[in-house]
Short mmCIF file of C-alpha atoms in Angstrom, two decimals:
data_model
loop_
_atom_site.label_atom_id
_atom_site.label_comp_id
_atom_site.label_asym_id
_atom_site.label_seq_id
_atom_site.Cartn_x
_atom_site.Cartn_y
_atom_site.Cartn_z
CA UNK A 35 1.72 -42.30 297.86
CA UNK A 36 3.80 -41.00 294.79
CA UNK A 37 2.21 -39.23 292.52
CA UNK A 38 1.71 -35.45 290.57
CA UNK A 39 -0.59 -33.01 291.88
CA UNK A 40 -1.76 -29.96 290.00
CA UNK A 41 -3.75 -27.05 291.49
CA UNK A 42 -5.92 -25.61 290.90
CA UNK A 43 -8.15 -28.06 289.82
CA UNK A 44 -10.42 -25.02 287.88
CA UNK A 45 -9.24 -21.35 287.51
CA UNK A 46 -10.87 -18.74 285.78
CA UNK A 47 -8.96 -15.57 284.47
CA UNK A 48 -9.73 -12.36 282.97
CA UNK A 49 -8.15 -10.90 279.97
CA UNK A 50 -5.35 -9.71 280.35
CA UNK A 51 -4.64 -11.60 283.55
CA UNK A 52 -1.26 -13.55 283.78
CA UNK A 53 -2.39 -16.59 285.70
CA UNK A 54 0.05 -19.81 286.88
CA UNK A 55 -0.73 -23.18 287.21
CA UNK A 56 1.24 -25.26 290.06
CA UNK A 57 2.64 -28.68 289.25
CA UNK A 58 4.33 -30.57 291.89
CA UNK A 59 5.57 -34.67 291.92
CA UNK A 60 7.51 -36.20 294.43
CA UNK A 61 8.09 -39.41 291.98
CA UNK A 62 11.74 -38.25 291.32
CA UNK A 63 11.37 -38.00 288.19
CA UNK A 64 14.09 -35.91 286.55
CA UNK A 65 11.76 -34.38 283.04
CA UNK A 66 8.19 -33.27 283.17
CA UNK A 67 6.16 -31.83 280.56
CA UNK A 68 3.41 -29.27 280.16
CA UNK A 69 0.02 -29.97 277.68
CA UNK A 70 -2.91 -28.49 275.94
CA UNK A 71 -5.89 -30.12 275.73
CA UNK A 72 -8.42 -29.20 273.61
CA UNK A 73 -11.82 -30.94 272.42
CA UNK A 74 -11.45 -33.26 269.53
CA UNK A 75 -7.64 -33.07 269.80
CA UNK A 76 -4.96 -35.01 271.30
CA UNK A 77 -2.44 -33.67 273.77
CA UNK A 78 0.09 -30.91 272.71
CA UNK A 79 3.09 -30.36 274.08
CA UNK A 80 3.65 -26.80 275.35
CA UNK A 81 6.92 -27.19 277.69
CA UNK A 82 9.36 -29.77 278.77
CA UNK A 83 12.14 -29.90 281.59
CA UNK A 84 14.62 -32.51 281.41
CA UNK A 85 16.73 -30.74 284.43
CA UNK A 86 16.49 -28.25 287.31
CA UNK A 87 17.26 -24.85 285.78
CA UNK A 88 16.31 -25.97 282.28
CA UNK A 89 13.38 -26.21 279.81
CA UNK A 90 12.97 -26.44 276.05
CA UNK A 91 9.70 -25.18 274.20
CA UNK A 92 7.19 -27.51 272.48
CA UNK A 93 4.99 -27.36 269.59
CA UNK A 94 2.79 -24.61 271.11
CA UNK A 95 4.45 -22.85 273.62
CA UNK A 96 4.00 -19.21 272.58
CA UNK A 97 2.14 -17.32 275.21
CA UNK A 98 3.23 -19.46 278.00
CA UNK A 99 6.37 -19.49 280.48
CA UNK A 100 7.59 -22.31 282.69
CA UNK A 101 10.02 -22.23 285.61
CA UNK A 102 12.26 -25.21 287.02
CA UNK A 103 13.91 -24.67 290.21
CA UNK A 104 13.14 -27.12 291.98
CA UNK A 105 13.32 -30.70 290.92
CA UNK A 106 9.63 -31.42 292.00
CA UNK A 107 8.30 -28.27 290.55
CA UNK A 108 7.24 -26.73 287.29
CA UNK A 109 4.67 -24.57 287.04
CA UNK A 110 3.18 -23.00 283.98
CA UNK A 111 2.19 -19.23 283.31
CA UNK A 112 -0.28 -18.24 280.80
CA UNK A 113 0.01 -15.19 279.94
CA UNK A 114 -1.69 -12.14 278.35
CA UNK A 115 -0.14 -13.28 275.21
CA UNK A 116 -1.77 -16.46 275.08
CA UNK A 117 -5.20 -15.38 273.16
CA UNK A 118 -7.06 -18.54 273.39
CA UNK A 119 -6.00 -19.82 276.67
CA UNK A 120 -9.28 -21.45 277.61
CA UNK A 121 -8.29 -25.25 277.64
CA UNK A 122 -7.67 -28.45 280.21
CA UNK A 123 -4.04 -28.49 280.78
CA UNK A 124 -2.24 -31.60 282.13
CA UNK A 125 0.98 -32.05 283.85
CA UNK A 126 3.28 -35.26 283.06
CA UNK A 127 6.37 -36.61 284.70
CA UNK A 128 8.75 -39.45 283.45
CA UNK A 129 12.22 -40.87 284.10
CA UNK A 130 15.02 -40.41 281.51
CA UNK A 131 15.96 -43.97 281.08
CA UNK A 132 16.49 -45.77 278.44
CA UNK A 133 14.10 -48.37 277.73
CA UNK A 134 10.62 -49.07 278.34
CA UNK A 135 10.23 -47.96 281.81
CA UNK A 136 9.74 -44.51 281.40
CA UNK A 137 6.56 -43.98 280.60
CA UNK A 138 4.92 -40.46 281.56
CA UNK A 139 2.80 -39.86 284.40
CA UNK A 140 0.01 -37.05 284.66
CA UNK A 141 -1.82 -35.52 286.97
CA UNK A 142 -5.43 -35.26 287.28
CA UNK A 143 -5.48 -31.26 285.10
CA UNK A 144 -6.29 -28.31 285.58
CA UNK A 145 -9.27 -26.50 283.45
CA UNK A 146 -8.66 -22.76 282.77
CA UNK A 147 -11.61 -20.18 281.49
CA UNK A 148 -11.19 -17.25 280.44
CA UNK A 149 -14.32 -14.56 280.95
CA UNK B 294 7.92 -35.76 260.77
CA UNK B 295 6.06 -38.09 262.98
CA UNK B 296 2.39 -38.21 263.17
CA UNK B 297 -0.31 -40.29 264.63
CA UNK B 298 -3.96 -40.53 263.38
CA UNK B 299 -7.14 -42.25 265.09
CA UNK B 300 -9.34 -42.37 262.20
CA UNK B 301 -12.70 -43.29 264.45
CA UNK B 302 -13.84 -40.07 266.73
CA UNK B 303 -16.22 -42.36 268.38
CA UNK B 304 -17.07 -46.12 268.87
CA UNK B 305 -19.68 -47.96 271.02
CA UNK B 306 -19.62 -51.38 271.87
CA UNK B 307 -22.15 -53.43 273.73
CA UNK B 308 -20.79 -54.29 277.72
CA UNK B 309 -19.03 -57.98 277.44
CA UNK B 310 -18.29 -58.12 274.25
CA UNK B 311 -15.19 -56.97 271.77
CA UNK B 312 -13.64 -53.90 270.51
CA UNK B 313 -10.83 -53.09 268.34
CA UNK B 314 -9.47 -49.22 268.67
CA UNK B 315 -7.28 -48.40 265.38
CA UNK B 316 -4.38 -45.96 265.35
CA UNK B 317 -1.49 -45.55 262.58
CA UNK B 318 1.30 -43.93 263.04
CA UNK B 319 3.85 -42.54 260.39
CA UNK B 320 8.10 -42.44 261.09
CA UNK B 321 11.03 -43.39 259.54
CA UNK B 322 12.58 -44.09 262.65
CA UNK B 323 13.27 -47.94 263.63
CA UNK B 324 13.15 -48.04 267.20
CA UNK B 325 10.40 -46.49 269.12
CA UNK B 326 7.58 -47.04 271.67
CA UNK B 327 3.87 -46.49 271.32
CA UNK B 328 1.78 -46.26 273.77
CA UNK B 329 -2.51 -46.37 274.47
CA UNK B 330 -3.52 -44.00 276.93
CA UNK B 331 -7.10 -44.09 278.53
CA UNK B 332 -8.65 -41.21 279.61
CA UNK B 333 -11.91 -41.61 281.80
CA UNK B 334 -14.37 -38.63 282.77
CA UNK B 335 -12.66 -37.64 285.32
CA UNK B 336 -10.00 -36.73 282.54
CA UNK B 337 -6.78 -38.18 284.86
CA UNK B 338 -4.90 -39.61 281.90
CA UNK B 339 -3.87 -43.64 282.38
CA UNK B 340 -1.60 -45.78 280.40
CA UNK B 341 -3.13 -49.01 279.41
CA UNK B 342 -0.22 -50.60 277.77
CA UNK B 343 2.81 -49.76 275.52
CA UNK B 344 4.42 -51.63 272.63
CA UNK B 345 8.10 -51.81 272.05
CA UNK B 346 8.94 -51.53 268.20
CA UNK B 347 11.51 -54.34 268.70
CA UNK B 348 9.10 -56.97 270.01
CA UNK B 349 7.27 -58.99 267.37
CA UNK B 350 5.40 -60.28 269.92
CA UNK B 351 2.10 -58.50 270.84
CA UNK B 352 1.36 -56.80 274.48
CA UNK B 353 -1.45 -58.09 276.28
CA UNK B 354 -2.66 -56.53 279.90
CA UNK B 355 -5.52 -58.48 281.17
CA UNK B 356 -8.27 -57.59 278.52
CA UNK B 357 -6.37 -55.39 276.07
CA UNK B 358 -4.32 -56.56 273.79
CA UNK B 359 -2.62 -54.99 270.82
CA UNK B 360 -2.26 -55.77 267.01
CA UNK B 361 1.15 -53.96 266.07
CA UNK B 362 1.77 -54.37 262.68
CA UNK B 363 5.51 -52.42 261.95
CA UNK B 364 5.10 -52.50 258.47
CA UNK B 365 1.85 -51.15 258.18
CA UNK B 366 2.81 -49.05 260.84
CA UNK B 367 -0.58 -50.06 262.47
CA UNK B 368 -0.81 -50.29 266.29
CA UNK B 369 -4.88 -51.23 267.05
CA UNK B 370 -5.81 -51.96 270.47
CA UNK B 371 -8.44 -54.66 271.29
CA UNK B 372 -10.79 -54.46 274.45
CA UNK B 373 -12.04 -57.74 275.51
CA UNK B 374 -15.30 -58.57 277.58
CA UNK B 375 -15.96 -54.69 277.87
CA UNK B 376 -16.64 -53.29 280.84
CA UNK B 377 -19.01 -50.03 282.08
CA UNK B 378 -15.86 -48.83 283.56
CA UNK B 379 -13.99 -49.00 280.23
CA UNK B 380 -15.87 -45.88 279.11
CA UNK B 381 -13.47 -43.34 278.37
CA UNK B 382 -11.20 -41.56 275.11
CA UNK B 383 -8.73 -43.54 274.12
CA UNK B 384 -5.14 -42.10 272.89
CA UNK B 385 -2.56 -43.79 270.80
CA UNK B 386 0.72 -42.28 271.34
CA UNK B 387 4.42 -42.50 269.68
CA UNK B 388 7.74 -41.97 271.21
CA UNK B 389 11.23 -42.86 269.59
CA UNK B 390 14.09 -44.73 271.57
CA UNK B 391 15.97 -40.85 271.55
CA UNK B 392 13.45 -38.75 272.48
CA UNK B 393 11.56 -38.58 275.40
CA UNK B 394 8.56 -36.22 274.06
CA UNK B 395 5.35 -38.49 273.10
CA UNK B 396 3.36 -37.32 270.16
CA UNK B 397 -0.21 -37.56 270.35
CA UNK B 398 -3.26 -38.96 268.68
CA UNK B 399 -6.43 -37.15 268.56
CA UNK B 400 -8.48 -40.14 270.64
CA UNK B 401 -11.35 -42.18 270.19
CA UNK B 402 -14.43 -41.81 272.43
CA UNK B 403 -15.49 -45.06 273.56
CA UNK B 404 -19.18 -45.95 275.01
CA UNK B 405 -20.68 -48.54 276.33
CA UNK B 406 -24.01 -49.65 275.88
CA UNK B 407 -24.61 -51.60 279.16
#
């Protein structure tokens, strides 16, 4: 079955840990997007890929670093910069056609704690 | 710049009947797509069904439906003959025809009362 998988599903961190967060799809989609989720708040956009070797920042994306080698990759570092990285992050993946049909598709998140 | 507000945090509905989710959005752009997402406890996000700005015609999907209303830049989803399962938050979401990055409402917590 197509689809995005994210591990791990939990993942606790110290301070001052650097921790990454995998993403992988085998969809074929070509952009795929990193976001915050926090209670009481919608989704914000911390990375996006449109293109292997590529990436643009989003609305929050200070403390964090993203990679895109692979096509079917992009994981996500939070770093020791980040100072509230405690949050449920999701991974999305769309197409980048025109039209209707590219709607973005997430996997199921993965919840980070700090201690 | 584009926004999108869910003014209700939290609605509850009793199981089989009717609810009507409310989101407005604010751009000055004249084609676009919007989008309610549903996101159930097990948090894996689902879309439920989009809108495209150039249809007049409502989307329906089984037992939602929307009201999009372009002028009031209003896009309210309504849940018919609610289910148990349809307990979740509820996102609206915007996109423009250019731009591929969605922007987000805050959601609306939806319970059923069985």
């Amino acid at each position: 079955d197509g689809g995005i998988t994210q591990s791990p599903k939990y993942l606790f961190r110290k301070e001052g840990q650097n921790v990454t967060l995998s993403c992988e799809q085998n969809l074929n989609h070509d952009a795929m997007y990193w976001y915050r989720q926090d209670p009481g708040q919608g989704l914000r956009l911390i990375y996006y890929s449109q293109i292997v070797n590529d990436f643009q920042k989003g609305d929050i994306a200070e403390g964090y670093s993203v990679s895109r080698e692979k096509k079917e990759s992009f994981p996500l570092t939070v770093t020791s910069a980040q100072k509230n990285p405690t949050a449920f992050y999701l991974c999305a993946s769309s197409t980048l056609t025109s039209g209707r049909n590219n709607e973005q598709f997430f996997g199921p998140g993965t919840r980070l704690t700090v201690l | 710049a584009q926004t999108v507000t869910q003014s209700q945090p939290e609605m509850s509905v009793q199981e089989a009947e009717t609810v009507t989710l409310s989101c407005t959005y604010d751009t000055s752009e004249s084609d676009y797509y919007l989008f309610w997402y549903k996101q159930p406890p097990s948090r894996q996000m689902i879309l439920v069904i989009r809108q495209e700005a150039y249809k007049q015609q409502n989307a329906t999907e089984n037992r939602f439906s929307v009201n999009f209303q372009k002028a009031a830049k209003s896009f309210s989803l309504k849940i018919s003959d609610s289910q148990l399962g349809d307990a979740a938050m509820y996102f609206c979401a915007y996109r423009w025809d250019s731009n591929y990055q969605l922007i987000w409402g805050a959601g609306t917590k939806l319970i059923i009362k069985p």
